[in-house]
PDB file of C-alpha atoms in Angstrom:
ATOM      1  CA  UNK A   4      10.756  15.467 -17.989  1.00  0.00           C
ATOM      2  CA  UNK A   5      10.898  14.123 -14.451  1.00  0.00           C
ATOM      3  CA  UNK A   6       9.402  10.719 -13.702  1.00  0.00           C
ATOM      4  CA  UNK A   7       6.135  10.234 -11.851  1.00  0.00           C
ATOM      5  CA  UNK A   8       6.893  11.000  -8.170  1.00  0.00           C
ATOM      6  CA  UNK A   9       4.153   8.557  -7.080  1.00  0.00           C
ATOM      7  CA  UNK A  10       6.048   5.617  -8.592  1.00  0.00           C
ATOM      8  CA  UNK A  11       9.321   4.162  -7.265  1.00  0.00           C
ATOM      9  CA  UNK A  12      12.088   6.756  -7.523  1.00  0.00           C
ATOM     10  CA  UNK A  13      14.985   4.529  -6.436  1.00  0.00           C
ATOM     11  CA  UNK A  14      18.033   4.940  -8.688  1.00  0.00           C
ATOM     12  CA  UNK A  15      20.253   2.229  -7.213  1.00  0.00           C
ATOM     13  CA  UNK A  16      21.552   4.136  -4.175  1.00  0.00           C
ATOM     14  CA  UNK A  17      22.116   2.391  -0.836  1.00  0.00           C
ATOM     15  CA  UNK A  18      20.659   2.450   1.731  1.00  0.00           C
ATOM     16  CA  UNK A  19      17.152   3.306   0.515  1.00  0.00           C
ATOM     17  CA  UNK A  20      13.498   2.719   1.282  1.00  0.00           C
ATOM     18  CA  UNK A  21      10.145   3.789  -0.082  1.00  0.00           C
ATOM     19  CA  UNK A  22       6.648   3.095   1.240  1.00  0.00           C
ATOM     20  CA  UNK A  23       3.214   3.178  -0.406  1.00  0.00           C
ATOM     21  CA  UNK A  24       0.036   2.591   1.559  1.00  0.00           C
ATOM     22  CA  UNK A  25      -3.728   2.759   1.403  1.00  0.00           C
ATOM     23  CA  UNK A  26      -6.372   2.733   4.110  1.00  0.00           C
ATOM     24  CA  UNK A  27      -9.968   1.854   3.258  1.00  0.00           C
ATOM     25  CA  UNK A  28     -12.370   2.657   6.100  1.00  0.00           C
ATOM     26  CA  UNK A  29     -15.945   1.441   6.480  1.00  0.00           C
ATOM     27  CA  UNK A  30     -16.865   3.531   9.515  1.00  0.00           C
ATOM     28  CA  UNK A  31     -20.549   2.550   9.492  1.00  0.00           C
ATOM     29  CA  UNK A  32     -19.611  -1.107   9.954  1.00  0.00           C
ATOM     30  CA  UNK A  33     -16.507  -0.406  12.078  1.00  0.00           C
ATOM     31  CA  UNK A  34     -14.142  -2.106   9.627  1.00  0.00           C
ATOM     32  CA  UNK A  35     -10.914  -1.082   7.919  1.00  0.00           C
ATOM     33  CA  UNK A  36      -8.424  -2.497   5.447  1.00  0.00           C
ATOM     34  CA  UNK A  37      -4.829  -1.254   5.706  1.00  0.00           C
ATOM     35  CA  UNK A  38      -2.385  -2.059   2.912  1.00  0.00           C
ATOM     36  CA  UNK A  39       1.276  -1.273   2.513  1.00  0.00           C
ATOM     37  CA  UNK A  40       4.104  -2.085   0.137  1.00  0.00           C
ATOM     38  CA  UNK A  41       7.667  -1.296   1.134  1.00  0.00           C
ATOM     39  CA  UNK A  42      10.884  -1.246  -0.858  1.00  0.00           C
ATOM     40  CA  UNK A  43      13.956  -1.758   1.327  1.00  0.00           C
ATOM     41  CA  UNK A  44      17.513  -1.587   0.003  1.00  0.00           C
ATOM     42  CA  UNK A  45      20.040  -2.147   2.795  1.00  0.00           C
ATOM     43  CA  UNK A  46      23.526  -0.677   2.743  1.00  0.00           C
ATOM     44  CA  UNK A  47      24.809  -4.226   2.192  1.00  0.00           C
ATOM     45  CA  UNK A  48      22.789  -7.202   1.042  1.00  0.00           C
ATOM     46  CA  UNK A  49      19.916  -8.001  -1.252  1.00  0.00           C
ATOM     47  CA  UNK A  50      17.083  -5.515  -1.752  1.00  0.00           C
ATOM     48  CA  UNK A  51      13.618  -6.770  -0.850  1.00  0.00           C
ATOM     49  CA  UNK A  52      10.030  -5.719  -0.940  1.00  0.00           C
ATOM     50  CA  UNK A  53       7.486  -6.287   1.800  1.00  0.00           C
ATOM     51  CA  UNK A  54       3.746  -6.647   1.268  1.00  0.00           C
ATOM     52  CA  UNK A  55       1.667  -5.886   4.347  1.00  0.00           C
ATOM     53  CA  UNK A  56      -2.045  -6.329   4.924  1.00  0.00           C
ATOM     54  CA  UNK A  57      -4.265  -5.777   7.952  1.00  0.00           C
ATOM     55  CA  UNK A  58      -8.016  -6.208   8.446  1.00  0.00           C
ATOM     56  CA  UNK A  59      -9.834  -4.646  11.371  1.00  0.00           C
ATOM     57  CA  UNK A  60     -13.421  -5.555  12.229  1.00  0.00           C
ATOM     58  CA  UNK A  61     -14.531  -4.305  15.626  1.00  0.00           C
ATOM     59  CA  UNK A  62     -17.436  -6.758  15.753  1.00  0.00           C
ATOM     60  CA  UNK A  63     -15.479  -9.901  14.796  1.00  0.00           C
ATOM     61  CA  UNK A  64     -13.423 -12.278  16.905  1.00  0.00           C
ATOM     62  CA  UNK A  65     -10.557 -11.740  16.598  1.00  0.00           C
ATOM     63  CA  UNK A  66     -11.108  -8.048  15.820  1.00  0.00           C
ATOM     64  CA  UNK A  67      -7.891  -7.749  13.799  1.00  0.00           C
ATOM     65  CA  UNK A  68      -5.739  -9.833  11.488  1.00  0.00           C
ATOM     66  CA  UNK A  69      -2.425  -8.819   9.994  1.00  0.00           C
ATOM     67  CA  UNK A  70       0.486 -10.373   8.189  1.00  0.00           C
ATOM     68  CA  UNK A  71       3.338  -9.499   5.890  1.00  0.00           C
ATOM     69  CA  UNK A  72       5.456 -11.308   3.362  1.00  0.00           C
ATOM     70  CA  UNK A  73       8.768 -10.629   1.684  1.00  0.00           C
ATOM     71  CA  UNK A  74       9.370 -10.887  -2.040  1.00  0.00           C
ATOM     72  CA  UNK A  75      12.485 -10.371  -4.083  1.00  0.00           C
ATOM     73  CA  UNK A  76      12.732  -6.969  -5.637  1.00  0.00           C
ATOM     74  CA  UNK A  77      13.647  -6.364  -9.258  1.00  0.00           C
ATOM     75  CA  UNK A  78      16.611  -4.072  -9.852  1.00  0.00           C
ATOM     76  CA  UNK A  79      14.361  -1.481 -11.455  1.00  0.00           C
ATOM     77  CA  UNK A  80      10.680  -1.864 -10.541  1.00  0.00           C
ATOM     78  CA  UNK A  81       8.527  -0.912 -13.518  1.00  0.00           C
ATOM     79  CA  UNK A  82       4.793  -0.491 -13.746  1.00  0.00           C
ATOM     80  CA  UNK A  83       2.363   0.887 -16.274  1.00  0.00           C
ATOM     81  CA  UNK A  84      -1.012   2.610 -16.325  1.00  0.00           C
ATOM     82  CA  UNK A  85      -2.688   3.385 -13.017  1.00  0.00           C
ATOM     83  CA  UNK A  86      -0.531   0.906 -11.080  1.00  0.00           C
ATOM     84  CA  UNK A  87       2.041   2.780  -8.994  1.00  0.00           C
ATOM     85  CA  UNK A  88       3.934  -0.128  -7.486  1.00  0.00           C
ATOM     86  CA  UNK A  89       4.003  -3.880  -8.047  1.00  0.00           C
ATOM     87  CA  UNK A  90       5.979  -6.374  -6.012  1.00  0.00           C
ATOM     88  CA  UNK A  91       5.345 -10.045  -6.582  1.00  0.00           C
ATOM     89  CA  UNK A  92       1.658 -10.427  -7.393  1.00  0.00           C
ATOM     90  CA  UNK A  93       0.557  -7.425  -5.291  1.00  0.00           C
ATOM     91  CA  UNK A  94      -0.251  -4.047  -6.811  1.00  0.00           C
ATOM     92  CA  UNK A  95      -1.164  -0.670  -5.417  1.00  0.00           C
ATOM     93  CA  UNK A  96      -2.317   2.070  -7.750  1.00  0.00           C
ATOM     94  CA  UNK A  97      -4.195   5.295  -8.216  1.00  0.00           C
ATOM     95  CA  UNK A  98      -7.544   3.487  -8.276  1.00  0.00           C
ATOM     96  CA  UNK A  99      -7.075   0.311  -6.267  1.00  0.00           C
ATOM     97  CA  UNK A 100      -4.981  -2.466  -4.810  1.00  0.00           C
ATOM     98  CA  UNK A 101      -4.832  -6.251  -5.171  1.00  0.00           C
ATOM     99  CA  UNK A 102      -2.754  -8.641  -3.111  1.00  0.00           C
ATOM    100  CA  UNK A 103      -2.502 -11.172  -0.339  1.00  0.00           C
ATOM    101  CA  UNK A 104      -0.570 -12.232   2.725  1.00  0.00           C
ATOM    102  CA  UNK A 105      -1.069 -15.348   4.830  1.00  0.00           C
ATOM    103  CA  UNK A 106      -4.737 -15.572   5.827  1.00  0.00           C
ATOM    104  CA  UNK A 107      -5.785 -12.317   4.112  1.00  0.00           C
ATOM    105  CA  UNK A 108      -6.421 -11.363   0.492  1.00  0.00           C
ATOM    106  CA  UNK A 109      -7.847  -8.143  -0.951  1.00  0.00           C
ATOM    107  CA  UNK A 110      -9.162  -6.644  -4.136  1.00  0.00           C
ATOM    108  CA  UNK A 111     -10.011  -2.995  -3.484  1.00  0.00           C
ATOM    109  CA  UNK A 112     -10.952  -0.131  -5.768  1.00  0.00           C
ATOM    110  CA  UNK A 113     -11.512   3.551  -5.124  1.00  0.00           C
ATOM    111  CA  UNK A 114     -12.649   6.538  -7.158  1.00  0.00           C
ATOM    112  CA  UNK A 115     -13.618  10.159  -6.756  1.00  0.00           C
ATOM    113  CA  UNK A 116     -12.860  11.721  -3.424  1.00  0.00           C
ATOM    114  CA  UNK A 117     -11.223  15.052  -2.915  1.00  0.00           C
ATOM    115  CA  UNK A 118      -7.666  16.142  -3.402  1.00  0.00           C
ATOM    116  CA  UNK A 119      -5.811  17.025  -0.278  1.00  0.00           C
ATOM    117  CA  UNK A 120      -2.907  19.419   0.130  1.00  0.00           C
ATOM    118  CA  UNK A 121       0.500  17.908  -0.527  1.00  0.00           C
ATOM    119  CA  UNK A 122       1.989  19.703   2.483  1.00  0.00           C
ATOM    120  CA  UNK A 123       4.247  17.603   4.678  1.00  0.00           C
ATOM    121  CA  UNK A 124       3.565  18.034   8.417  1.00  0.00           C
ATOM    122  CA  UNK A 125       6.317  20.106  10.025  1.00  0.00           C
ATOM    123  CA  UNK A 126       7.014  17.409  12.641  1.00  0.00           C
ATOM    124  CA  UNK A 127       8.200  14.854  10.034  1.00  0.00           C
ATOM    125  CA  UNK A 128      11.999  14.556   9.837  1.00  0.00           C
ATOM    126  CA  UNK A 129      13.750  15.990   6.806  1.00  0.00           C
ATOM    127  CA  UNK A 130      14.051  14.766   4.017  1.00  0.00           C
ATOM    128  CA  UNK A 131      10.678  13.004   4.288  1.00  0.00           C
ATOM    129  CA  UNK A 132       8.621  13.184   1.118  1.00  0.00           C
ATOM    130  CA  UNK A 133       4.934  12.418   1.139  1.00  0.00           C
ATOM    131  CA  UNK A 134       2.345  12.650  -1.608  1.00  0.00           C
ATOM    132  CA  UNK A 135      -1.306  12.010  -0.832  1.00  0.00           C
ATOM    133  CA  UNK A 136      -3.367  10.873  -3.812  1.00  0.00           C
ATOM    134  CA  UNK A 137      -6.971  11.110  -2.656  1.00  0.00           C
ATOM    135  CA  UNK A 138      -9.102  11.478   0.462  1.00  0.00           C
ATOM    136  CA  UNK A 139     -12.733  10.544   1.129  1.00  0.00           C
ATOM    137  CA  UNK A 140     -12.977   8.446  -2.025  1.00  0.00           C
ATOM    138  CA  UNK A 141     -15.769   6.020  -2.783  1.00  0.00           C
ATOM    139  CA  UNK A 142     -14.321   2.560  -2.218  1.00  0.00           C
ATOM    140  CA  UNK A 143     -15.269  -1.083  -2.518  1.00  0.00           C
ATOM    141  CA  UNK A 144     -13.235  -4.037  -1.390  1.00  0.00           C
ATOM    142  CA  UNK A 145     -13.493  -7.791  -1.419  1.00  0.00           C
ATOM    143  CA  UNK A 146     -11.573  -9.133   1.565  1.00  0.00           C
ATOM    144  CA  UNK A 147     -10.932 -12.848   2.010  1.00  0.00           C
ATOM    145  CA  UNK A 148      -9.952 -14.059   5.475  1.00  0.00           C
ATOM    146  CA  UNK A 149      -8.540 -17.511   4.976  1.00  0.00           C
ATOM    147  CA  UNK A 150     -11.735 -18.529   3.183  1.00  0.00           C
ATOM    148  CA  UNK A 151     -15.031 -16.615   3.048  1.00  0.00           C
ATOM    149  CA  UNK A 152     -14.860 -12.994   1.951  1.00  0.00           C
ATOM    150  CA  UNK A 153     -16.402  -9.782   3.254  1.00  0.00           C
ATOM    151  CA  UNK A 154     -17.571  -6.885   1.054  1.00  0.00           C
TER     152      UNK A 154
END
């Protein structure tokens, strides 16, 4: 049986990269949380993972905050249950994401929504692989911006 294609599929080859991301939109309040975890294995050198976070609030000053951090990557990332990827203390899964970067922390969950076609747009270069998980899900998120949090 093949492994779960939503989890890391890296088998030690170099160079290599994989990306997982989630976007949680609160259109009524003009806010959004963008999260990303990246696995990067250069042709030469140590593999690393990057945790990215961005908060957009059209009515705040400043209206956006973003940061990233690097963490060492295990030789074979393993996760269990609904978690799809875990680097350092940050997770991203089928039903939520938890993590932090400088000045921004998040604890988001999502459920329901509708499935979307797994078709890859024709303009993406080959051999791009993309797998959407859910669209229009119900979501909640606790976002901490260097102190107080927004929900």
